[in-house]
Tab-separated table of C-alpha atoms in Angstrom:
chain	number	residue	atom	x	y	z
A	1	UNK	CA	17.853	-28.211	-2.916
A	2	UNK	CA	20.847	-25.875	-3.162
A	3	UNK	CA	20.923	-22.236	-2.069
A	4	UNK	CA	20.253	-20.838	-5.535
A	5	UNK	CA	17.157	-23.015	-5.981
A	6	UNK	CA	15.941	-22.013	-2.516
A	7	UNK	CA	16.544	-18.355	-3.391
A	8	UNK	CA	14.521	-18.396	-6.611
A	9	UNK	CA	11.801	-20.503	-4.977
A	10	UNK	CA	11.510	-18.107	-2.029
A	11	UNK	CA	11.145	-15.116	-4.368
A	12	UNK	CA	8.251	-16.804	-6.178
A	13	UNK	CA	6.611	-18.180	-3.043
A	14	UNK	CA	6.611	-14.782	-1.310
A	15	UNK	CA	5.929	-12.824	-4.534
A	16	UNK	CA	8.848	-10.509	-3.717
A	17	UNK	CA	9.393	-8.988	-7.165
A	18	UNK	CA	9.247	-9.778	-10.891
A	19	UNK	CA	12.113	-11.044	-13.017
A	20	UNK	CA	12.225	-7.814	-15.052
A	21	UNK	CA	12.165	-5.420	-12.052
A	22	UNK	CA	15.309	-3.322	-11.597
A	23	UNK	CA	16.549	-3.738	-8.006
A	24	UNK	CA	18.756	-1.859	-5.561
A	25	UNK	CA	20.973	-4.315	-3.652
A	26	UNK	CA	22.408	-2.830	-0.465
A	27	UNK	CA	25.961	-4.058	-0.002
A	28	UNK	CA	28.155	-3.659	3.065
A	29	UNK	CA	30.903	-5.882	1.686
A	30	UNK	CA	30.289	-8.660	4.203
A	31	UNK	CA	29.559	-12.241	3.245
A	32	UNK	CA	25.752	-11.862	3.447
A	33	UNK	CA	25.449	-8.989	0.965
A	34	UNK	CA	28.152	-10.386	-1.317
A	35	UNK	CA	26.241	-13.671	-1.552
A	36	UNK	CA	23.024	-11.751	-2.253
A	37	UNK	CA	24.740	-9.976	-5.162
A	38	UNK	CA	26.042	-13.273	-6.501
A	39	UNK	CA	22.599	-14.897	-6.312
A	40	UNK	CA	20.998	-11.926	-8.087
A	41	UNK	CA	23.611	-12.175	-10.829
A	42	UNK	CA	23.148	-15.954	-11.103
A	43	UNK	CA	19.380	-15.399	-11.390
A	44	UNK	CA	19.840	-12.956	-14.281
A	45	UNK	CA	18.256	-10.089	-12.330
A	46	UNK	CA	18.821	-6.437	-13.187
A	47	UNK	CA	20.266	-4.621	-10.203
A	48	UNK	CA	22.330	-1.705	-8.951
A	49	UNK	CA	24.496	-1.640	-5.826
A	50	UNK	CA	24.312	0.863	-2.963
A	51	UNK	CA	26.917	1.157	-0.207
A	52	UNK	CA	26.866	3.382	2.887
A	53	UNK	CA	30.139	4.593	4.356
A	54	UNK	CA	29.216	5.706	7.869
A	55	UNK	CA	32.845	6.706	8.578
A	56	UNK	CA	32.787	5.012	11.974
A	57	UNK	CA	35.647	2.504	11.677
A	58	UNK	CA	38.456	4.586	10.241
A	59	UNK	CA	40.506	2.814	7.579
A	60	UNK	CA	38.237	-0.221	7.728
A	61	UNK	CA	35.331	1.897	6.467
A	62	UNK	CA	37.462	3.120	3.565
A	63	UNK	CA	38.483	-0.474	2.802
A	64	UNK	CA	34.830	-1.567	2.660
A	65	UNK	CA	33.937	1.299	0.337
A	66	UNK	CA	36.749	0.460	-2.064
A	67	UNK	CA	35.803	-3.229	-1.974
A	68	UNK	CA	32.193	-2.468	-2.980
A	69	UNK	CA	33.346	-0.157	-5.787
A	70	UNK	CA	35.502	-2.952	-7.161
A	71	UNK	CA	32.631	-5.455	-6.789
A	72	UNK	CA	30.403	-3.162	-8.851
A	73	UNK	CA	33.052	-2.912	-11.561
A	74	UNK	CA	33.507	-6.696	-11.544
A	75	UNK	CA	29.761	-7.226	-12.050
A	76	UNK	CA	29.449	-4.285	-14.440
A	77	UNK	CA	26.559	-2.768	-12.489
A	78	UNK	CA	25.713	0.771	-11.476
A	79	UNK	CA	27.171	1.512	-8.055
A	80	UNK	CA	26.020	4.146	-5.580
A	81	UNK	CA	28.320	5.216	-2.754
A	82	UNK	CA	27.379	7.633	0.021
A	83	UNK	CA	29.550	8.945	2.830
A	84	UNK	CA	27.660	9.956	5.972
A	85	UNK	CA	28.655	12.161	8.901
A	86	UNK	CA	26.997	9.654	11.192
A	87	UNK	CA	28.362	10.826	14.544
A	88	UNK	CA	27.420	14.436	13.802
A	89	UNK	CA	23.902	13.419	12.763
A	90	UNK	CA	23.483	11.261	15.872
A	91	UNK	CA	24.598	14.113	18.139
A	92	UNK	CA	22.411	16.732	16.480
A	93	UNK	CA	19.335	14.496	16.670
A	94	UNK	CA	20.127	12.915	20.058
A	95	UNK	CA	20.156	9.387	18.619
A	96	UNK	CA	22.267	6.333	19.233
A	97	UNK	CA	24.808	5.576	16.498
A	98	UNK	CA	22.808	2.497	15.462
A	99	UNK	CA	19.534	4.397	15.109
A	100	UNK	CA	21.246	7.285	13.328
A	101	UNK	CA	22.861	4.929	10.810
A	102	UNK	CA	19.531	3.210	10.173
A	103	UNK	CA	17.723	6.517	9.556
A	104	UNK	CA	20.439	7.787	7.242
A	105	UNK	CA	20.706	4.664	5.102
A	106	UNK	CA	17.004	4.036	4.574
A	107	UNK	CA	16.314	7.690	3.798
A	108	UNK	CA	19.043	7.543	1.148
A	109	UNK	CA	17.858	4.207	-0.271
A	110	UNK	CA	14.332	5.588	-0.626
A	111	UNK	CA	15.635	8.736	-2.306
A	112	UNK	CA	17.370	6.536	-4.881
A	113	UNK	CA	14.348	4.419	-5.757
A	114	UNK	CA	12.077	7.471	-5.915
A	115	UNK	CA	14.470	9.234	-8.284
A	116	UNK	CA	15.100	12.006	-5.764
A	117	UNK	CA	18.814	11.375	-5.287
A	118	UNK	CA	21.182	13.561	-7.284
A	119	UNK	CA	24.933	13.420	-7.490
A	120	UNK	CA	26.808	15.305	-4.786
A	121	UNK	CA	30.473	15.593	-3.884
A	122	UNK	CA	29.965	12.588	-1.595
A	123	UNK	CA	28.618	10.346	-4.349
A	124	UNK	CA	31.849	8.848	-5.619
A	125	UNK	CA	30.377	6.972	-8.543
A	126	UNK	CA	27.570	8.442	-10.607
A	127	UNK	CA	24.451	6.443	-11.427
A	128	UNK	CA	23.818	5.281	-14.951
A	129	UNK	CA	21.099	7.589	-16.299
A	130	UNK	CA	20.149	5.000	-18.914
A	131	UNK	CA	18.849	2.603	-16.276
A	132	UNK	CA	15.355	2.864	-14.767
A	133	UNK	CA	15.121	3.822	-11.112
A	134	UNK	CA	15.227	0.673	-8.947
A	135	UNK	CA	11.805	-0.521	-7.820
A	136	UNK	CA	12.773	-2.371	-4.639
A	137	UNK	CA	15.458	-2.147	-1.976
A	138	UNK	CA	17.049	-5.551	-1.289
A	139	UNK	CA	18.820	-6.202	2.002
A	140	UNK	CA	20.791	-9.304	2.982
A	141	UNK	CA	19.005	-10.049	6.258
A	142	UNK	CA	18.951	-13.813	6.762
A	143	UNK	CA	17.295	-16.337	9.073
A	144	UNK	CA	19.841	-15.929	11.887
A	145	UNK	CA	19.282	-12.149	11.849
A	146	UNK	CA	15.565	-12.760	12.120
A	147	UNK	CA	15.718	-15.058	15.116
A	148	UNK	CA	17.972	-12.516	16.879
A	149	UNK	CA	15.381	-9.833	16.093
A	150	UNK	CA	12.606	-12.042	17.454
A	151	UNK	CA	14.485	-12.608	20.730
A	152	UNK	CA	15.266	-8.904	21.159
A	153	UNK	CA	11.629	-8.034	20.514
A	154	UNK	CA	10.504	-10.669	23.007
A	155	UNK	CA	12.623	-9.163	25.771
A	156	UNK	CA	11.521	-5.637	24.837
A	157	UNK	CA	7.844	-6.682	24.973
A	158	UNK	CA	6.728	-5.724	21.458
A	159	UNK	CA	3.781	-8.131	21.131
A	160	UNK	CA	2.759	-10.531	18.355
A	161	UNK	CA	4.187	-8.389	15.530
A	162	UNK	CA	7.556	-8.393	17.273
A	163	UNK	CA	7.533	-12.161	17.745
A	164	UNK	CA	7.069	-12.829	14.033
A	165	UNK	CA	10.128	-10.548	13.542
A	166	UNK	CA	10.657	-8.944	10.136
A	167	UNK	CA	8.781	-9.962	6.986
A	168	UNK	CA	10.241	-10.906	3.595
A	169	UNK	CA	8.532	-7.888	2.032
A	170	UNK	CA	7.354	-4.644	3.603
A	171	UNK	CA	6.462	-1.983	1.065
A	172	UNK	CA	9.466	-1.435	-1.189
A	173	UNK	CA	11.849	-3.165	1.234
A	174	UNK	CA	12.599	-6.797	0.343
A	175	UNK	CA	14.618	-9.394	2.287
A	176	UNK	CA	15.087	-12.337	-0.109
A	177	UNK	CA	17.520	-14.245	2.154
A	178	UNK	CA	15.253	-14.669	5.191
A	179	UNK	CA	14.951	-18.372	4.416
A	180	UNK	CA	18.737	-18.953	4.643
A	181	UNK	CA	20.949	-19.777	7.622
A	182	UNK	CA	24.254	-17.940	7.958
A	183	UNK	CA	26.188	-21.202	7.633
A	184	UNK	CA	24.599	-21.815	4.238
A	185	UNK	CA	25.610	-18.345	3.031
A	186	UNK	CA	29.216	-18.942	4.092
A	187	UNK	CA	29.178	-22.337	2.386
A	188	UNK	CA	27.902	-20.771	-0.863
A	189	UNK	CA	30.635	-18.113	-0.696
A	190	UNK	CA	33.299	-20.792	-0.233
A	191	UNK	CA	31.954	-22.953	-3.064
A	192	UNK	CA	31.899	-19.999	-5.475
A	193	UNK	CA	35.193	-18.555	-4.190
A	194	UNK	CA	33.568	-15.200	-3.374
A	195	UNK	CA	35.698	-12.540	-1.740
A	196	UNK	CA	34.234	-10.457	1.074
A	197	UNK	CA	35.353	-8.278	3.981
A	198	UNK	CA	34.870	-8.736	7.717
A	199	UNK	CA	33.431	-6.002	9.962
A	200	UNK	CA	35.462	-6.046	13.179
A	201	UNK	CA	32.584	-4.434	15.119
A	202	UNK	CA	30.560	-7.642	14.690
A	203	UNK	CA	32.622	-9.224	17.451
A	204	UNK	CA	31.878	-6.460	19.966
A	205	UNK	CA	29.145	-7.194	22.513
A	206	UNK	CA	28.576	-3.499	23.246
A	207	UNK	CA	25.842	-3.664	20.574
A	208	UNK	CA	22.651	-5.408	21.665
A	209	UNK	CA	22.380	-7.641	18.590
A	210	UNK	CA	25.957	-8.811	18.941
A	211	UNK	CA	25.330	-9.770	22.573
A	212	UNK	CA	22.422	-11.973	21.522
A	213	UNK	CA	24.446	-13.400	18.629
A	214	UNK	CA	27.743	-13.999	20.404
A	215	UNK	CA	26.739	-14.621	24.018
A	216	UNK	CA	23.075	-15.416	24.683
A	217	UNK	CA	22.222	-17.798	21.833
A	218	UNK	CA	25.453	-19.852	22.172
A	219	UNK	CA	24.781	-20.168	25.926
A	220	UNK	CA	21.245	-21.468	25.305
A	221	UNK	CA	22.534	-23.796	22.589
A	222	UNK	CA	24.621	-25.630	25.180
A	223	UNK	CA	21.408	-26.680	26.942
A	224	UNK	CA	19.080	-26.863	23.917
A	225	UNK	CA	21.128	-27.827	20.839
A	226	UNK	CA	18.217	-27.237	18.461
A	227	UNK	CA	17.387	-23.756	19.759
A	228	UNK	CA	17.864	-21.894	16.444
A	229	UNK	CA	15.666	-24.254	14.417
A	230	UNK	CA	13.014	-24.168	17.133
A	231	UNK	CA	13.017	-20.359	17.136
A	232	UNK	CA	12.772	-20.202	13.348
A	233	UNK	CA	9.778	-22.571	13.465
A	234	UNK	CA	8.196	-20.296	16.052
A	235	UNK	CA	8.709	-17.283	13.796
A	236	UNK	CA	6.822	-19.070	11.030
A	237	UNK	CA	3.963	-19.922	13.394
A	238	UNK	CA	3.869	-16.425	14.895
A	239	UNK	CA	3.584	-14.977	11.405
A	240	UNK	CA	0.393	-16.974	10.837
A	241	UNK	CA	-0.875	-16.205	14.359
A	242	UNK	CA	-0.403	-12.499	13.661
A	243	UNK	CA	-2.487	-12.777	10.498
A	244	UNK	CA	-5.364	-14.312	12.482
A	245	UNK	CA	-4.903	-11.723	15.236
A	246	UNK	CA	-4.951	-8.849	12.731
A	247	UNK	CA	-8.150	-10.137	11.132
A	248	UNK	CA	-9.878	-10.233	14.536
A	249	UNK	CA	-8.601	-6.778	15.513
A	250	UNK	CA	-9.722	-5.232	12.222
A	251	UNK	CA	-13.194	-6.694	12.769
A	252	UNK	CA	-13.410	-5.087	16.215
A	253	UNK	CA	-12.162	-1.752	14.869
A	254	UNK	CA	-14.760	-1.725	12.105
A	255	UNK	CA	-17.523	-2.439	14.613
A	256	UNK	CA	-16.371	0.029	17.274
A	257	UNK	CA	-14.835	3.085	15.623
A	258	UNK	CA	-17.089	5.794	14.214
A	259	UNK	CA	-15.281	8.583	12.350
A	260	UNK	CA	-16.650	12.119	12.769
A	261	UNK	CA	-14.486	14.670	10.979
A	262	UNK	CA	-11.161	14.630	12.901
A	263	UNK	CA	-12.501	12.587	15.832
A	264	UNK	CA	-13.119	8.904	16.484
A	265	UNK	CA	-16.143	8.044	18.653
A	266	UNK	CA	-16.391	4.670	20.407
A	267	UNK	CA	-19.499	3.554	22.296
A	268	UNK	CA	-18.682	2.676	25.908
A	269	UNK	CA	-21.380	-0.016	26.097
A	270	UNK	CA	-19.905	-1.818	23.073
A	271	UNK	CA	-16.398	-1.626	24.500
A	272	UNK	CA	-17.487	-3.098	27.821
A	273	UNK	CA	-18.654	-6.238	26.009
A	274	UNK	CA	-15.307	-6.790	24.242
A	275	UNK	CA	-12.946	-9.575	25.313
A	276	UNK	CA	-9.978	-9.374	25.504
A	277	UNK	CA	-10.533	-5.669	26.163
A	278	UNK	CA	-6.937	-4.680	26.939
A	279	UNK	CA	-5.572	-6.033	23.650
A	280	UNK	CA	-8.330	-4.499	21.532
A	281	UNK	CA	-7.936	-1.157	23.298
A	282	UNK	CA	-4.196	-1.166	22.657
A	283	UNK	CA	-4.660	-1.934	18.972
A	284	UNK	CA	-7.201	0.887	18.631
A	285	UNK	CA	-5.099	3.489	20.423
A	286	UNK	CA	-1.494	2.696	19.450
A	287	UNK	CA	-1.817	4.488	16.097
A	288	UNK	CA	-2.562	7.689	18.025
A	289	UNK	CA	0.624	7.604	20.091
A	290	UNK	CA	-0.672	5.775	23.165
A	291	UNK	CA	1.665	3.266	24.783
A	292	UNK	CA	0.934	-0.193	26.245
A	293	UNK	CA	1.453	1.305	29.710
A	294	UNK	CA	-1.492	3.697	29.164
A	295	UNK	CA	-4.006	0.985	28.265
A	296	UNK	CA	-5.084	0.418	31.883
A	297	UNK	CA	-5.741	4.169	32.282
A	298	UNK	CA	-7.789	4.204	29.083
A	299	UNK	CA	-9.852	1.198	30.164
A	300	UNK	CA	-10.500	2.950	33.494
A	301	UNK	CA	-12.176	5.794	31.554
A	302	UNK	CA	-15.087	3.446	30.819
A	303	UNK	CA	-16.240	3.722	34.431
A	304	UNK	CA	-15.237	7.355	34.995
A	305	UNK	CA	-17.313	10.509	34.823
A	306	UNK	CA	-17.556	12.758	31.764
A	307	UNK	CA	-14.593	15.000	31.170
A	308	UNK	CA	-11.885	12.578	32.314
A	309	UNK	CA	-9.205	11.937	29.723
A	310	UNK	CA	-5.870	10.285	28.924
A	311	UNK	CA	-3.491	11.904	26.458
A	312	UNK	CA	-0.529	11.135	24.225
A	313	UNK	CA	1.714	13.700	22.567
A	314	UNK	CA	-0.783	14.374	19.784
A	315	UNK	CA	-4.157	13.005	20.942
A	316	UNK	CA	-6.544	12.791	23.874
A	317	UNK	CA	-9.057	10.087	24.693
A	318	UNK	CA	-11.953	11.778	26.467
A	319	UNK	CA	-14.883	10.215	28.296
A	320	UNK	CA	-18.037	12.032	27.216
A	321	UNK	CA	-21.165	10.451	28.683
A	322	UNK	CA	-21.561	7.127	26.846
A	323	UNK	CA	-18.652	7.651	24.465
A	324	UNK	CA	-14.878	7.617	24.333
A	325	UNK	CA	-13.683	10.270	21.913
A	326	UNK	CA	-10.201	10.203	20.372
A	327	UNK	CA	-9.419	13.780	19.419
A	328	UNK	CA	-6.319	15.665	18.197
A	329	UNK	CA	-4.822	17.874	20.896
A	330	UNK	CA	-3.302	20.558	18.709
A	331	UNK	CA	-5.904	21.334	16.065
A	332	UNK	CA	-7.372	24.366	17.770
A	333	UNK	CA	-6.390	27.717	16.256
A	334	UNK	CA	-6.205	30.674	18.607
A	335	UNK	CA	-6.034	33.614	16.194
A	336	UNK	CA	-8.562	36.443	16.356
A	337	UNK	CA	-10.171	37.570	13.079
A	338	UNK	CA	-11.643	40.999	12.412
A	339	UNK	CA	-14.946	41.457	10.594
A	340	UNK	CA	-14.329	44.884	9.077
A	341	UNK	CA	-17.803	45.685	7.771
A	342	UNK	CA	-21.292	44.383	7.221
A	343	UNK	CA	-20.673	43.066	3.714
A	344	UNK	CA	-17.781	40.652	3.939
A	345	UNK	CA	-16.964	36.973	3.401
A	346	UNK	CA	-14.184	35.274	5.319
A	347	UNK	CA	-12.872	31.830	6.114
A	348	UNK	CA	-11.506	30.494	9.406
A	349	UNK	CA	-10.736	27.214	11.149
A	350	UNK	CA	-14.313	25.903	11.258
A	351	UNK	CA	-15.507	27.074	7.875
A	352	UNK	CA	-16.855	30.240	6.231
A	353	UNK	CA	-18.808	33.337	7.274
A	354	UNK	CA	-20.915	35.431	4.882
A	355	UNK	CA	-21.954	38.827	6.260
A	356	UNK	CA	-24.619	41.013	4.615
A	357	UNK	CA	-26.465	44.198	5.556
A	358	UNK	CA	-30.083	43.741	4.472
A	359	UNK	CA	-33.380	45.528	4.690
A	360	UNK	CA	-35.812	43.811	7.012
A	361	UNK	CA	-38.178	43.639	4.024
A	362	UNK	CA	-35.936	41.126	2.221
A	363	UNK	CA	-38.054	38.188	3.289
A	364	UNK	CA	-39.053	36.067	6.303
A	365	UNK	CA	-36.611	35.591	9.170
A	366	UNK	CA	-34.614	32.369	9.240
A	367	UNK	CA	-34.985	29.726	11.943
A	368	UNK	CA	-31.603	28.114	11.123
A	369	UNK	CA	-29.063	28.018	13.956
A	370	UNK	CA	-26.363	28.625	11.346
A	371	UNK	CA	-27.800	32.018	10.410
A	372	UNK	CA	-27.693	34.994	12.784
A	373	UNK	CA	-30.085	37.861	11.960
A	374	UNK	CA	-29.355	40.877	14.123
A	375	UNK	CA	-30.439	44.488	14.500
A	376	UNK	CA	-27.942	46.413	12.370
A	377	UNK	CA	-28.489	49.617	14.354
A	378	UNK	CA	-26.791	48.055	17.374
A	379	UNK	CA	-23.469	47.452	15.625
A	380	UNK	CA	-20.244	49.387	15.441
A	381	UNK	CA	-17.512	47.760	13.319
A	382	UNK	CA	-15.113	46.046	13.407
A	383	UNK	CA	-16.441	42.912	15.074
A	384	UNK	CA	-14.152	40.207	16.443
A	385	UNK	CA	-14.396	36.506	15.551
A	386	UNK	CA	-12.535	34.357	18.099
A	387	UNK	CA	-12.436	31.097	20.038
A	388	UNK	CA	-14.427	30.990	23.269
A	389	UNK	CA	-12.433	31.618	26.426
A	390	UNK	CA	-12.840	31.091	30.130
A	391	UNK	CA	-15.156	33.606	31.770
A	392	UNK	CA	-17.232	34.322	28.648
A	393	UNK	CA	-20.882	35.103	29.240
A	394	UNK	CA	-23.790	36.386	27.176
A	395	UNK	CA	-27.562	36.883	27.268
A	396	UNK	CA	-29.018	33.926	25.302
A	397	UNK	CA	-31.925	34.835	23.020
A	398	UNK	CA	-35.110	34.938	25.090
A	399	UNK	CA	-33.339	35.518	28.416
A	400	UNK	CA	-32.995	38.758	30.346
A	401	UNK	CA	-30.212	37.451	32.585
A	402	UNK	CA	-26.669	36.714	31.586
A	403	UNK	CA	-25.387	33.170	31.494
A	404	UNK	CA	-21.871	31.783	31.518
A	405	UNK	CA	-21.013	30.414	28.114
A	406	UNK	CA	-19.478	27.293	29.679
A	407	UNK	CA	-22.772	26.536	31.438
A	408	UNK	CA	-24.741	27.209	28.262
A	409	UNK	CA	-22.607	24.712	26.324
A	410	UNK	CA	-22.894	22.125	29.091
A	411	UNK	CA	-26.684	22.423	28.990
A	412	UNK	CA	-26.490	21.653	25.273
A	413	UNK	CA	-24.722	18.373	26.210
A	414	UNK	CA	-21.690	19.152	24.054
A	415	UNK	CA	-18.517	17.090	24.327
A	416	UNK	CA	-15.278	18.638	25.541
A	417	UNK	CA	-13.917	18.873	22.014
A	418	UNK	CA	-17.129	20.484	20.751
A	419	UNK	CA	-16.874	23.023	23.551
A	420	UNK	CA	-13.233	23.724	22.706
A	421	UNK	CA	-14.158	24.312	19.056
A	422	UNK	CA	-16.864	26.861	19.884
A	423	UNK	CA	-16.328	30.276	18.302
A	424	UNK	CA	-18.047	33.563	19.082
A	425	UNK	CA	-18.468	36.971	17.481
A	426	UNK	CA	-18.085	39.892	19.854
A	427	UNK	CA	-18.438	43.691	19.680
A	428	UNK	CA	-16.932	45.944	22.341
A	429	UNK	CA	-16.374	42.866	24.538
A	430	UNK	CA	-20.019	41.813	24.225
A	431	UNK	CA	-20.761	38.435	22.664
A	432	UNK	CA	-23.111	38.903	19.711
A	433	UNK	CA	-23.434	35.326	18.545
A	434	UNK	CA	-22.247	31.913	19.671
A	435	UNK	CA	-21.672	30.472	16.208
A	436	UNK	CA	-24.233	27.878	15.216
A	437	UNK	CA	-25.812	27.961	18.701
A	438	UNK	CA	-27.570	31.158	19.860
A	439	UNK	CA	-27.514	34.929	19.329
A	440	UNK	CA	-27.381	37.384	22.204
A	441	UNK	CA	-30.767	38.737	23.254
A	442	UNK	CA	-29.454	42.334	23.215
A	443	UNK	CA	-28.932	42.229	19.435
A	444	UNK	CA	-32.177	40.539	18.358
A	445	UNK	CA	-34.579	41.821	15.747
A	446	UNK	CA	-37.318	43.980	17.316
A	447	UNK	CA	-40.423	45.756	15.937
A	448	UNK	CA	-38.282	48.884	15.649
A	449	UNK	CA	-35.607	47.213	13.506
A	450	UNK	CA	-35.276	48.618	9.996
A	451	UNK	CA	-32.113	46.934	8.745
A	452	UNK	CA	-30.467	43.727	9.814
A	453	UNK	CA	-26.988	42.266	9.791
A	454	UNK	CA	-27.223	38.692	8.534
A	455	UNK	CA	-24.273	36.346	9.179
A	456	UNK	CA	-24.372	32.877	7.616
A	457	UNK	CA	-22.019	30.166	8.922
A	458	UNK	CA	-21.052	27.249	6.669
A	459	UNK	CA	-18.959	24.587	8.402
A	460	UNK	CA	-16.114	22.596	6.811
A	461	UNK	CA	-17.174	19.264	5.360
């Protein structure tokens, strides 16, 4: 089977795209992308070309840009060209040149296919407005690229997903040459007399990939002549292993994770029965910014006391009695809100407050913890709605002695996050109501009360 037949067969086997889809082929000018263009043309596919000039190799970068422009004219296809200030972007964002170039190119490619890319002074050839926006981004990554990626991931320690390397299709990004060896691409180019350009930086081992390509793999090949084919077979097996692994992990997640508004609650007793615990814990927590190095700390929470926690940049995992709670760290709002008068509605972080001044003859008193009914004669406006803070105390309804709010909340067996999201209403530095929990005894309805201030709390969701 020749390369063209393998190409069309791979597209169908992997369901990469449809024959009538308009495609965006990313072209550097090297042999890989030139062969990809030729195969797309031979297949009768509709495609446009996109080329990034990162302005990193002086005249060579300009040569590549001109080559791709001429290739687009030769094929009669729409050609996009973009010049990037790569070094400036890398410096401003504290990125390596490689990472900066990757961010810039994929952001631009996605802008093109989403129709969000307009002509600028740096777009040297305008798009054809008669064509539909491309549906998929095609790159010329091939089998040799993939085995290099697998080896780099192995040494970095990226797990099963890293060992199966990149996939033929991920979202709108398609790699239709992953089946092909580099030698086969060069052979196709020679047979079809395709012109292409060489990137001199490919020979430099200062880049990690080039070291693997030019030094490590050739050294291993001297001892194990079939190393590349063996690695490619492993990639295929690891891809299937990852599918089985993902199915098992998703089953554990469904059984363990209980979603409560912005939090995830996981029963400690269920977790302690899981095997392998470390792997399942990592898969649960990685989406919340936790690293593999933190897994042991998180597992240790299972045997710790309440209140212990491990945190990432955005989340905390807190031990609360028989639960682990994954909670956002930065969702708490600290603003203070004034309640100007006794007839006012307002919204805040937790929900809505409805305040009304009523005659005590308006009906029976409410027993709901979300409704505070208070002696209106005791109030001087404005009142202050705020988050609880350290040192707060009040006189809980039915008690003649003051009690620290922190102790009151602990007695209610609230989690740390529930405590942090406790709000109070105060007047002249006296707490009137702990929202949804208890009013202050000093502001209760008495036999002498004529009018009451009623405050109804309705929580979000």
